[in-house]
mmCIF file of C-alpha atoms in Angstrom:
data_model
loop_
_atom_site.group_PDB
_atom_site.id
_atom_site.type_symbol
_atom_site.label_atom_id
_atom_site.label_comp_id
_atom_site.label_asym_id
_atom_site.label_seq_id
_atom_site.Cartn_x
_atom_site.Cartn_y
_atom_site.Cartn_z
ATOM 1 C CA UNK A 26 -4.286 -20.491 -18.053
ATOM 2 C CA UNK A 27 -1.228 -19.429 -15.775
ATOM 3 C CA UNK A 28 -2.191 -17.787 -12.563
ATOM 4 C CA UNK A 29 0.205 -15.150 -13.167
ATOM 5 C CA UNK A 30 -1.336 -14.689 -17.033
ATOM 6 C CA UNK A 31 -4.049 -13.869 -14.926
ATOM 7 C CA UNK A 32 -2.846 -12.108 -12.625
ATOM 8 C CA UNK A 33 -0.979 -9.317 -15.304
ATOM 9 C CA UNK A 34 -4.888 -8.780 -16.612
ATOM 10 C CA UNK A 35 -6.819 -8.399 -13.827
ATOM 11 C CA UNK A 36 -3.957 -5.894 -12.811
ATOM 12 C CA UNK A 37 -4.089 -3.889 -15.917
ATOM 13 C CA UNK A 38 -8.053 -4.170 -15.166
ATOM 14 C CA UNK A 39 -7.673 -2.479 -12.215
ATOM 15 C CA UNK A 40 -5.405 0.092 -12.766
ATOM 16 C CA UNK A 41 -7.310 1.433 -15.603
ATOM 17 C CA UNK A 42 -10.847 1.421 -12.982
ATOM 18 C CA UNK A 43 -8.804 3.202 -11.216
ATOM 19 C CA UNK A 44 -7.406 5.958 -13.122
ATOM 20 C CA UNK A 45 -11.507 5.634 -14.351
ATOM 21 C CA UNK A 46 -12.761 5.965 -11.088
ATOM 22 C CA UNK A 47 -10.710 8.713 -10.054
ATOM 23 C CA UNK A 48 -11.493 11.243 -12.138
ATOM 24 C CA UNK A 49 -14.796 11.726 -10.533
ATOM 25 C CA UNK A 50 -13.433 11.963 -7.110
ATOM 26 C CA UNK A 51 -13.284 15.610 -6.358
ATOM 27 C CA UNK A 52 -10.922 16.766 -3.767
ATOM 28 C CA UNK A 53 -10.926 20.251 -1.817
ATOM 29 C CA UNK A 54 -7.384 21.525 -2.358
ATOM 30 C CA UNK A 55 -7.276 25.150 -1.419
ATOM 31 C CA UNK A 56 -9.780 27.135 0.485
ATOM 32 C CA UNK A 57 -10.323 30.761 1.257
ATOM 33 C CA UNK A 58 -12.571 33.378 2.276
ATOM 34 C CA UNK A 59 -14.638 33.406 -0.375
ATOM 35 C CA UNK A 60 -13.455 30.541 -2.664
ATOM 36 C CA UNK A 61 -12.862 27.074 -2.682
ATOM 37 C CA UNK A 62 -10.814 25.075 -4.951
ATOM 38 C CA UNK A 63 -11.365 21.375 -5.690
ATOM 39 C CA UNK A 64 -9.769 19.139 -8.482
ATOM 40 C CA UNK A 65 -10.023 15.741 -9.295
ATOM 41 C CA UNK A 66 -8.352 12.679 -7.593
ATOM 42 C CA UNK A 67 -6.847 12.244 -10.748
ATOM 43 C CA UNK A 68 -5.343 15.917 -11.137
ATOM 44 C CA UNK A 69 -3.373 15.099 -7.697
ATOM 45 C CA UNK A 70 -1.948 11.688 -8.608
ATOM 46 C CA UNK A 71 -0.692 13.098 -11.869
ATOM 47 C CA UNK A 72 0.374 16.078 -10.750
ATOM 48 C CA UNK A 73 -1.257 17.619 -13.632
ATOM 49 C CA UNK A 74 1.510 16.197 -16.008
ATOM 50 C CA UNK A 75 0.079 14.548 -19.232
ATOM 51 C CA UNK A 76 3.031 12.280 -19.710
ATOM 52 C CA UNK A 77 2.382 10.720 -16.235
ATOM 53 C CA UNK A 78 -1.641 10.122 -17.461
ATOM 54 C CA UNK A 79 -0.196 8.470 -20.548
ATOM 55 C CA UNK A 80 2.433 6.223 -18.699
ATOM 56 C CA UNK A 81 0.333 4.763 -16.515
ATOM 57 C CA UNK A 82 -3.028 4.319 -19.402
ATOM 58 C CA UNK A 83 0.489 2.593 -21.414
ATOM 59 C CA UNK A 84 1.113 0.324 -18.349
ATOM 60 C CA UNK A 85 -2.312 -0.787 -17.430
ATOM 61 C CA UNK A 86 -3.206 -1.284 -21.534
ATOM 62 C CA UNK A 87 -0.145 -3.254 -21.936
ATOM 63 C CA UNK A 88 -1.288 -5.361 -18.689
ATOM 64 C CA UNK A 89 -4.533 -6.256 -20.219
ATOM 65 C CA UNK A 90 -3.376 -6.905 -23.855
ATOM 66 C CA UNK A 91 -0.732 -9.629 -22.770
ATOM 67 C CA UNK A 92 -2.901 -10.960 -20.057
ATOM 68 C CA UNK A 93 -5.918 -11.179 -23.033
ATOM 69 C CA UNK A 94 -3.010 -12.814 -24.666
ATOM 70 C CA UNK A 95 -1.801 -15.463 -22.879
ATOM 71 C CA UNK A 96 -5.022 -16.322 -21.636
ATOM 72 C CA UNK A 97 -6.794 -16.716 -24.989
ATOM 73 C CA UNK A 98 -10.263 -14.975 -23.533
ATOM 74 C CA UNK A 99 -10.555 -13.233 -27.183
#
């Protein structure tokens, strides 16, 4: 087991926690007098752009796949 085999699917572990995690993270973004707007940590980083969401769920997936792999955990 290489270090950097590792390494690729621990990465792709954490990026998908992440993009997990973030989506309950509520943010304020806009307030006024008799409203507040919040959205999701997630919302911001993606700037609401599906295609972004899917990119980075692609990356992190194809992190984990070749670290599971490489490092024969399966």
């Amino acid at each position: 087991m290489k270090f950097v085999n590792k390494l690729r699917f621990f990465s792709g572990i954490i990026v998908l926690l992440f993009l997990i995690g973030s989506y309950f993270i509520e943010i304020m973004v806009d307030s006024g007098v008799d409203s507040v707007t919040f959205d999701t940590l997630l919302g911001i980083i993606i700037f609401h752009n599906i295609f972004v969401l899917s990119f980075y769920i692609l990356i992190a997936c194809l992190l984990v796949l070749t670290g599971i792999k490489r490092i024969k955990i399966v």
